[in-house]
Amino acid sequence: MIENGIGASVRRKEDQRFLIGKGNYTDDINVAGQTHAVFVRSPHAHAEIKGIDCSDALAAPGVVAVLTGDDLAADGIGPLICGVTVTSDDGEPHRAPAHPALAQGKVNYVGDHVAIVIAETRAQARDAAELVDVDYSVLPAVIDTGSAADSGQPQIHEVAPDNVCYNWPFGDKEGVEAAFAGAHKVSKLDLVNNRMVTNPMEPRAALGEYNQGMDEITLHLTTQNPHVHRLVLSAFNQLAPEHKLRVVGPDVGGGFGAKIFVYAEELVVGWACRKIKRPVKWNGDRTEAFLADAHGRDHVSTAEMAMDENGKFLAMRVQTQANLGAYLSTFSTMVPSYLYAFLLAGQYSTPLIYSEVKAVFTNTAPVDACRGAGRPEATYLVERLVDICAADMGLDPAEIRRRNFIPVDAFPYQTPVVQCYDSGDYPAALDKAMELADYSGFSARAEEAKSRGKLRGIGLSSYVEACGIAPSAAVGQLGAGVGLWESAQVRFNPTGNVQVFTGTHSHGQGHETTFAQLVCDQLGVPIENIEVIHGDTARTQFGMGTYGSRSLAVGGVAIARACDKLIAKGKKIAAHALEAAEGDIEFVDGNFSVAGTDKAMNIAEVAFTAYVPHSYPEGVEPGFDENAFFDPTNFSFPAGTHICEVEVDPDTGVVEVVKYSAVDDFGRLINPMIVEGQVHGGIAHGVGQALLEGCSYDSEGQLVTASYMDYAMPRADNLPSFDIDYAPTNPPDNPLGVKGCGEAGAIGAPPAVINAISNALGVRHIDMPATPEAVWRAAQQAAAVSA
Amino acid sequence: MYEFNYRKVDSVAAAVEAMQQAEDGKFVAGGQTMLPTMKHRLASPSDLIDLGGVAELTVVNVEDGNLTVGAMTTHAAVAASAEVQRAIPALARLAGNIGDPAVRNRGTIGGSIANHDPAADYPAAVIALGATVQTSKRAIPAEEFFTGMFETALEEDEIVTSVSFPLPEAAAYMKFENPASRYAIVGVFVAKTGGEVRVGVTGATACAHRGLLLEEAMGGELDASGIDSVELPVEQMNSDIHASAEYRAHLVKVMTKRAVEACR
Amino acid sequence: MSTVSMTVNGKAVCGEVESRTLLVQFLRENLGLTGTHVGCDTSQCGACVIHVNGKSVKSCTMLAIQADGADVTTIEGLADEAGLHPMQQAFMDNHGLQCGFCTPGMVMSALDIVNRNGNELDESTVRKELEGNICRCTGYHNIVKAVQAGAKAMGGS
């Protein structure tokens, strides 16, 4: 048994620097000669730009440059791109309007980028930005998701008639219609998945440096995927060739999806630093984060389920209108399509599913992945609909789920919507969650609450999600412009310590610890002698980064594969040194030994021998340093049941989450402490969506919730402590037996909360966020109906 | 933030003089509203006159049946003051629930009432307790002090120096917080002083005000039984994404009932 | 420009600032103490919490010039040669941090909570007292545990 190996809750290696204030976030980095940038942003949701006069700004104290879209175009810097093609129902690719990094003739949302002002200090840049005189001719704006494609709406982009990006029907329409026609019962629900602002606590930032001698740009960015940034900025934006562009994602203060994308500010800062031949730093403030970070969710849907007389699901039909905002963000098109409709089977054996997704443009910030991306939307829809089905059939919500679960012996299970689930035991998670939540004791607790004037409710959510997106060939067929493998390099130094280079990026997930545990476990090297390095294109060979809960399930396997290669090579070296046949060498707990003898050498000695090969096997290369790439054969399918219990104050509508229990299947846990932390954070994100977070624009496209004064973030006193447990299965497709865990909470929680509130109030549905006023109104109506 | 002249003063007289000399000066107390406003470039004073060093403004005492709180007393100091806790515990609790702990360490009673954010807590207490606002020029009764949203009876060069609260027989404050900002969507302070029951309401309308209809329904007693039937003027209520006018009117009644309950 | 001088983490420091320079800017930009973070512009998030004269303040909502002559403690001032402060250690032991961005403010607020409420803290007190510190990563569960454990450790031995 290896100390600090797989399964140990090792204290995190990264914590030391964060706890003593020595983290290294982008805004913490300052370089000689640095200038400061501020962006001039559109105050209008939709306007033509008649002219931009920069003369006053240029004359302001400290100003170095003021650059606009014309300058960008003159230098041939390309527009921002969307990396995934979705084919619309007319057989054409989705409509893709040009997305210039600085506006060219038109702005399309409040916060859209108009000019960059660069000065000696940030205050001077901000002072001068106010002096840039932009002549706008304001146009009518399209804001509302549900009506954006209605006739008579203003047109945002010429290439997208009726503001439609794509219409995407998916599934067996005729089969579903036939099943509905013959159904015993049809349950139906209209629901909204509320728009969220992702809100990692560190605002986005960029620092660009141009090395004239090497003709090389270095960009420090708040990124979840430095190599993807480099690839896109090089291949599509012509910023610099890949070998002349270094992207560093240093410590990053949370991402949750918002830092995947290639943003205008990043491209413009990279371009500007070369243009003015001085370093340029931009550090966004929270207001800019609200205005111009990609937002999440924002669906309007209708869902229907056809059932037989036993409440068995026969077919499901879904219509969704999804808001993509003003332009297509980097991965936006795939979120309401592949990441959404492919999850509509949920945990159930529903044989027929048909969905129609219409993705629309509006004069709002671009919408893209936010923790869960498409899967929370799918899960919310399915798990709300299932509760409606239970009500319509007069069944307990747990019972209707049980009747429809995919049976344990059916795995791997091919759903009717592309995905083939790897492993699962859904009844086990439900049973364990019900026990953890004391489901059977609920009615007594509800009675007790009633005596205090409170309405108590309980809600279930049995979710499945698809993460670790793969394999590359499959996503390529779907229209993705990239592969979704991961790379690793495991390098012994001659003195026996190990550097692990991963193409994933850690911004809170604890990879520096979890990945070190993997290597420690496999190679028997003490954990303190292992360092995990990530986030720098100049240090790590390549990588696809961190999102979609892929890092361990994909990146972790790449590390394990590199370790396999080291062990194989080590056996040759040890065999030579120990004067034995290679086939007689065993490797256990860091030691190469000759089977049946006491002859052995440890892996550090082997590494030293590899670098000082004075006596060395013929035909073996010196050095102890291996690379591996891993392309999975399937997604990873975490699943579980979450149970939320709430108390509602009917006089005010205030909802208190009084108990939250989660039982998840993440396969094998490498560091249970870290996994539990991921679950906690995900649940808080999901409870935030359900109760607090509602991004809101007014009819003119002004963002009403543009600060923490109006956008309610979950705080410590909004949440209880959580009860967490696991019901693991062994996913056959993953060599480490692991599943992703980063998004599960945000996927499972929203329907659990809303199901609980609906239960407490005795109402059919309430939209998110279930604000006090909304809950109060629902309580009033429920009381009026029952009176 | 735009640049400005920073003036630190050590007396009320020096502060007034600095203001008179300034082109477009502003007093700053704890700065917990002023500085964010200036950071967003929504205010651009030529001079910022910092009252933080004026020792005479931090006195807290009870004399002749009045609790007097110096204008520069922080919310944290009011909350922690044994004298306030003894004299008007509801006021200590109110102060201890403004903003968050770090904000309470800087924010002051004088700054709060001089700013008169319509969602601030103190105005409800000042009105319900029938306090007197002492300024560098005069004494202003509570009901004349708050004149409109972010508006008070203060003149440009007039500084709040203290607030005097007659000691009540009973008092309680109930706040319904905005889930985002944690300011009051509605806050109701109920006090019984000298046999009279008064209600101060904040958050609900453009201006903190006395809840006369609520007082009438209580008939001078700490009796909430008639509150439900009060018809508050919904059209005067604030309405925003967090709470409609109708909901605010409802909350005023709920908070009033709860405050009355807490008084008993 | 004005000159300000103050004591930061036990050391006398001084620097030239504009009137509008925020205390957090002075710490980060003049002194290079980048452990104190800025996460919002409305005094809500608490990533910038430090101690001024022994009390927690939001250093984004105080001018540098207002701290002239003050005694300031930042996250960099807690650990010593012997190791982490018990509150820092409790955050590590209880996995009270993930991305680390809110952490300095959380730890500084936690110390202020202990200063005012003592070493035995119940969960609801901690949750209420953390009202001014926002975290997106942890769901607060482990932060609350860490604050309780840190408070206890500070009282022990």
mmCIF file of N, CA and C in Angstrom, chain B residues 75-134:
data_model
loop_
_atom_site.group_PDB
_atom_site.id
_atom_site.type_symbol
_atom_site.label_atom_id
_atom_site.label_comp_id
_atom_site.label_asym_id
_atom_site.label_seq_id
_atom_site.Cartn_x
_atom_site.Cartn_y
_atom_site.Cartn_z
ATOM 1 N N HIS B 75 -21.090 51.272 12.547
ATOM 2 C CA HIS B 75 -22.163 50.304 12.806
ATOM 3 C C HIS B 75 -21.669 49.233 13.774
ATOM 4 N N ALA B 76 -20.422 48.832 13.603
ATOM 5 C CA ALA B 76 -19.857 47.808 14.491
ATOM 6 C C ALA B 76 -19.815 48.315 15.930
ATOM 7 N N ALA B 77 -19.449 49.601 16.094
ATOM 8 C CA ALA B 77 -19.360 50.158 17.443
ATOM 9 C C ALA B 77 -20.743 50.270 18.074
ATOM 10 N N VAL B 78 -21.741 50.657 17.278
ATOM 11 C CA VAL B 78 -23.103 50.737 17.814
ATOM 12 C C VAL B 78 -23.575 49.341 18.220
ATOM 13 N N ALA B 79 -23.313 48.371 17.343
ATOM 14 C CA ALA B 79 -23.761 47.002 17.618
ATOM 15 C C ALA B 79 -23.116 46.459 18.884
ATOM 16 N N ALA B 80 -21.854 46.809 19.093
ATOM 17 C CA ALA B 80 -21.106 46.234 20.221
ATOM 18 C C ALA B 80 -21.212 47.073 21.485
ATOM 19 N N SER B 81 -21.786 48.252 21.394
ATOM 20 C CA SER B 81 -21.816 49.161 22.545
ATOM 21 C C SER B 81 -22.726 48.637 23.656
ATOM 22 N N ALA B 82 -22.145 48.470 24.819
ATOM 23 C CA ALA B 82 -22.944 48.008 25.957
ATOM 24 C C ALA B 82 -24.034 49.023 26.276
ATOM 25 N N GLU B 83 -23.710 50.297 26.098
ATOM 26 C CA GLU B 83 -24.703 51.341 26.391
ATOM 27 C C GLU B 83 -25.896 51.267 25.443
ATOM 28 N N VAL B 84 -25.592 51.094 24.159
ATOM 29 C CA VAL B 84 -26.697 50.991 23.194
ATOM 30 C C VAL B 84 -27.505 49.731 23.464
ATOM 31 N N GLN B 85 -26.807 48.648 23.744
ATOM 32 C CA GLN B 85 -27.504 47.377 23.995
ATOM 33 C C GLN B 85 -28.441 47.489 25.194
ATOM 34 N N ARG B 86 -28.014 48.264 26.193
ATOM 35 C CA ARG B 86 -28.869 48.463 27.359
ATOM 36 C C ARG B 86 -30.019 49.408 27.045
ATOM 37 N N ALA B 87 -29.701 50.500 26.358
ATOM 38 C CA ALA B 87 -30.680 51.564 26.169
ATOM 39 C C ALA B 87 -31.714 51.196 25.102
ATOM 40 N N ILE B 88 -31.243 50.808 23.920
ATOM 41 C CA ILE B 88 -32.157 50.465 22.823
ATOM 42 C C ILE B 88 -31.582 49.233 22.102
ATOM 43 N N PRO B 89 -31.832 48.064 22.684
ATOM 44 C CA PRO B 89 -31.225 46.861 22.082
ATOM 45 C C PRO B 89 -31.587 46.689 20.608
ATOM 46 N N ALA B 90 -32.777 47.123 20.226
ATOM 47 C CA ALA B 90 -33.184 46.959 18.819
ATOM 48 C C ALA B 90 -32.267 47.754 17.897
ATOM 49 N N LEU B 91 -31.783 48.874 18.396
ATOM 50 C CA LEU B 91 -30.889 49.705 17.572
ATOM 51 C C LEU B 91 -29.525 49.016 17.412
ATOM 52 N N ALA B 92 -29.066 48.398 18.472
ATOM 53 C CA ALA B 92 -27.803 47.653 18.392
ATOM 54 C C ALA B 92 -27.930 46.503 17.403
ATOM 55 N N ARG B 93 -29.073 45.829 17.466
ATOM 56 C CA ARG B 93 -29.274 44.705 16.533
ATOM 57 C C ARG B 93 -29.370 45.192 15.092
ATOM 58 N N LEU B 94 -30.064 46.307 14.913
ATOM 59 C CA LEU B 94 -30.155 46.884 13.559
ATOM 60 C C LEU B 94 -28.755 47.167 13.014
ATOM 61 N N ALA B 95 -27.955 47.831 13.837
ATOM 62 C CA ALA B 95 -26.603 48.187 13.382
ATOM 63 C C ALA B 95 -25.784 46.943 13.083
ATOM 64 N N GLY B 96 -26.002 45.899 13.869
ATOM 65 C CA GLY B 96 -25.236 44.669 13.701
ATOM 66 C C GLY B 96 -25.658 43.848 12.498
ATOM 67 N N ASN B 97 -26.652 44.337 11.789
ATOM 68 C CA ASN B 97 -27.122 43.612 10.605
ATOM 69 C C ASN B 97 -27.049 44.467 9.342
ATOM 70 N N ILE B 98 -26.341 45.591 9.438
ATOM 71 C CA ILE B 98 -26.143 46.415 8.236
ATOM 72 C C ILE B 98 -24.954 45.844 7.461
ATOM 73 N N GLY B 99 -25.095 45.725 6.173
ATOM 74 C CA GLY B 99 -23.970 45.291 5.336
ATOM 75 C C GLY B 99 -23.375 43.988 5.846
ATOM 76 N N ASP B 100 -22.072 43.965 5.976
ATOM 77 C CA ASP B 100 -21.374 42.787 6.489
ATOM 78 C C ASP B 100 -20.335 43.273 7.498
ATOM 79 N N PRO B 101 -19.655 42.367 8.191
ATOM 80 C CA PRO B 101 -18.766 42.812 9.272
ATOM 81 C C PRO B 101 -17.718 43.847 8.839
ATOM 82 N N ALA B 102 -17.131 43.665 7.675
ATOM 83 C CA ALA B 102 -16.091 44.610 7.254
ATOM 84 C C ALA B 102 -16.685 45.971 6.919
ATOM 85 N N VAL B 103 -17.860 45.957 6.323
ATOM 86 C CA VAL B 103 -18.543 47.225 6.034
ATOM 87 C C VAL B 103 -18.928 47.918 7.346
ATOM 88 N N ARG B 104 -19.357 47.128 8.309
ATOM 89 C CA ARG B 104 -19.758 47.715 9.594
ATOM 90 C C ARG B 104 -18.583 48.343 10.336
ATOM 91 N N ASN B 105 -17.390 47.878 10.037
ATOM 92 C CA ASN B 105 -16.217 48.469 10.688
ATOM 93 C C ASN B 105 -15.860 49.845 10.134
ATOM 94 N N ARG B 106 -16.412 50.200 8.991
ATOM 95 C CA ARG B 106 -16.126 51.514 8.405
ATOM 96 C C ARG B 106 -17.370 52.407 8.372
ATOM 97 N N GLY B 107 -18.505 51.818 8.019
ATOM 98 C CA GLY B 107 -19.721 52.609 7.836
ATOM 99 C C GLY B 107 -20.191 53.225 9.145
ATOM 100 N N THR B 108 -20.794 54.413 9.056
ATOM 101 C CA THR B 108 -21.197 55.155 10.257
ATOM 102 C C THR B 108 -22.668 55.530 10.202
ATOM 103 N N ILE B 109 -23.200 55.831 11.364
ATOM 104 C CA ILE B 109 -24.602 56.252 11.450
ATOM 105 C C ILE B 109 -24.802 57.592 10.745
ATOM 106 N N GLY B 110 -23.860 58.506 10.923
ATOM 107 C CA GLY B 110 -23.999 59.823 10.296
ATOM 108 C C GLY B 110 -23.958 59.720 8.782
ATOM 109 N N GLY B 111 -23.030 58.921 8.288
ATOM 110 C CA GLY B 111 -22.924 58.732 6.845
ATOM 111 C C GLY B 111 -24.175 58.095 6.286
ATOM 112 N N SER B 112 -24.703 57.129 7.004
ATOM 113 C CA SER B 112 -25.885 56.416 6.523
ATOM 114 C C SER B 112 -27.086 57.349 6.400
ATOM 115 N N ILE B 113 -27.333 58.130 7.442
ATOM 116 C CA ILE B 113 -28.549 58.947 7.355
ATOM 117 C C ILE B 113 -28.348 60.155 6.437
ATOM 118 N N ALA B 114 -27.119 60.669 6.363
ATOM 119 C CA ALA B 114 -26.882 61.799 5.463
ATOM 120 C C ALA B 114 -27.002 61.378 4.007
ATOM 121 N N ASN B 115 -26.640 60.133 3.724
ATOM 122 C CA ASN B 115 -26.743 59.617 2.359
ATOM 123 C C ASN B 115 -28.205 59.330 1.994
ATOM 124 N N HIS B 116 -28.941 58.863 2.987
ATOM 125 C CA HIS B 116 -30.356 58.486 2.814
ATOM 126 C C HIS B 116 -30.614 57.629 1.586
ATOM 127 N N ASP B 117 -29.906 56.527 1.527
ATOM 128 C CA ASP B 117 -30.280 55.486 0.564
ATOM 129 C C ASP B 117 -31.679 55.018 0.970
ATOM 130 N N PRO B 118 -32.595 54.954 0.022
ATOM 131 C CA PRO B 118 -33.961 54.559 0.401
ATOM 132 C C PRO B 118 -34.062 53.134 0.910
ATOM 133 N N ALA B 119 -32.987 52.372 0.808
ATOM 134 C CA ALA B 119 -33.012 50.998 1.318
ATOM 135 C C ALA B 119 -32.124 50.833 2.552
ATOM 136 N N ALA B 120 -31.646 51.935 3.113
ATOM 137 C CA ALA B 120 -30.799 51.855 4.304
ATOM 138 C C ALA B 120 -31.642 51.569 5.538
ATOM 139 N N ASP B 121 -31.018 51.036 6.568
ATOM 140 C CA ASP B 121 -31.756 50.614 7.768
ATOM 141 C C ASP B 121 -32.001 51.738 8.767
ATOM 142 N N TYR B 122 -30.949 52.512 9.037
ATOM 143 C CA TYR B 122 -31.050 53.510 10.116
ATOM 144 C C TYR B 122 -32.246 54.463 10.003
ATOM 145 N N PRO B 123 -32.579 54.938 8.793
ATOM 146 C CA PRO B 123 -33.684 55.894 8.725
ATOM 147 C C PRO B 123 -34.965 55.388 9.380
ATOM 148 N N ALA B 124 -35.242 54.098 9.260
ATOM 149 C CA ALA B 124 -36.460 53.558 9.880
ATOM 150 C C ALA B 124 -36.424 53.752 11.393
ATOM 151 N N ALA B 125 -35.237 53.530 11.969
ATOM 152 C CA ALA B 125 -35.102 53.665 13.425
ATOM 153 C C ALA B 125 -35.190 55.129 13.846
ATOM 154 N N VAL B 126 -34.545 55.974 13.083
ATOM 155 C CA VAL B 126 -34.541 57.406 13.414
ATOM 156 C C VAL B 126 -35.972 57.929 13.445
ATOM 157 N N ILE B 127 -36.763 57.490 12.463
ATOM 158 C CA ILE B 127 -38.151 57.962 12.377
ATOM 159 C C ILE B 127 -39.016 57.345 13.474
ATOM 160 N N ALA B 128 -38.919 56.026 13.638
ATOM 161 C CA ALA B 128 -39.806 55.358 14.602
ATOM 162 C C ALA B 128 -39.500 55.763 16.035
ATOM 163 N N LEU B 129 -38.239 56.039 16.293
ATOM 164 C CA LEU B 129 -37.874 56.409 17.662
ATOM 165 C C LEU B 129 -38.041 57.907 17.895
ATOM 166 N N GLY B 130 -38.443 58.626 16.871
ATOM 167 C CA GLY B 130 -38.630 60.071 17.028
ATOM 168 C C GLY B 130 -37.337 60.765 17.404
ATOM 169 N N ALA B 131 -36.259 60.369 16.738
ATOM 170 C CA ALA B 131 -34.942 60.907 17.079
ATOM 171 C C ALA B 131 -34.795 62.342 16.588
ATOM 172 N N THR B 132 -33.770 62.962 17.111
ATOM 173 C CA THR B 132 -33.414 64.309 16.649
ATOM 174 C C THR B 132 -32.018 64.230 16.047
ATOM 175 N N VAL B 133 -31.895 64.773 14.842
ATOM 176 C CA VAL B 133 -30.595 64.783 14.186
ATOM 177 C C VAL B 133 -29.925 66.121 14.509
ATOM 178 N N GLN B 134 -28.803 66.006 15.197
ATOM 179 C CA GLN B 134 -28.056 67.220 15.551
ATOM 180 C C GLN B 134 -27.035 67.468 14.447
#
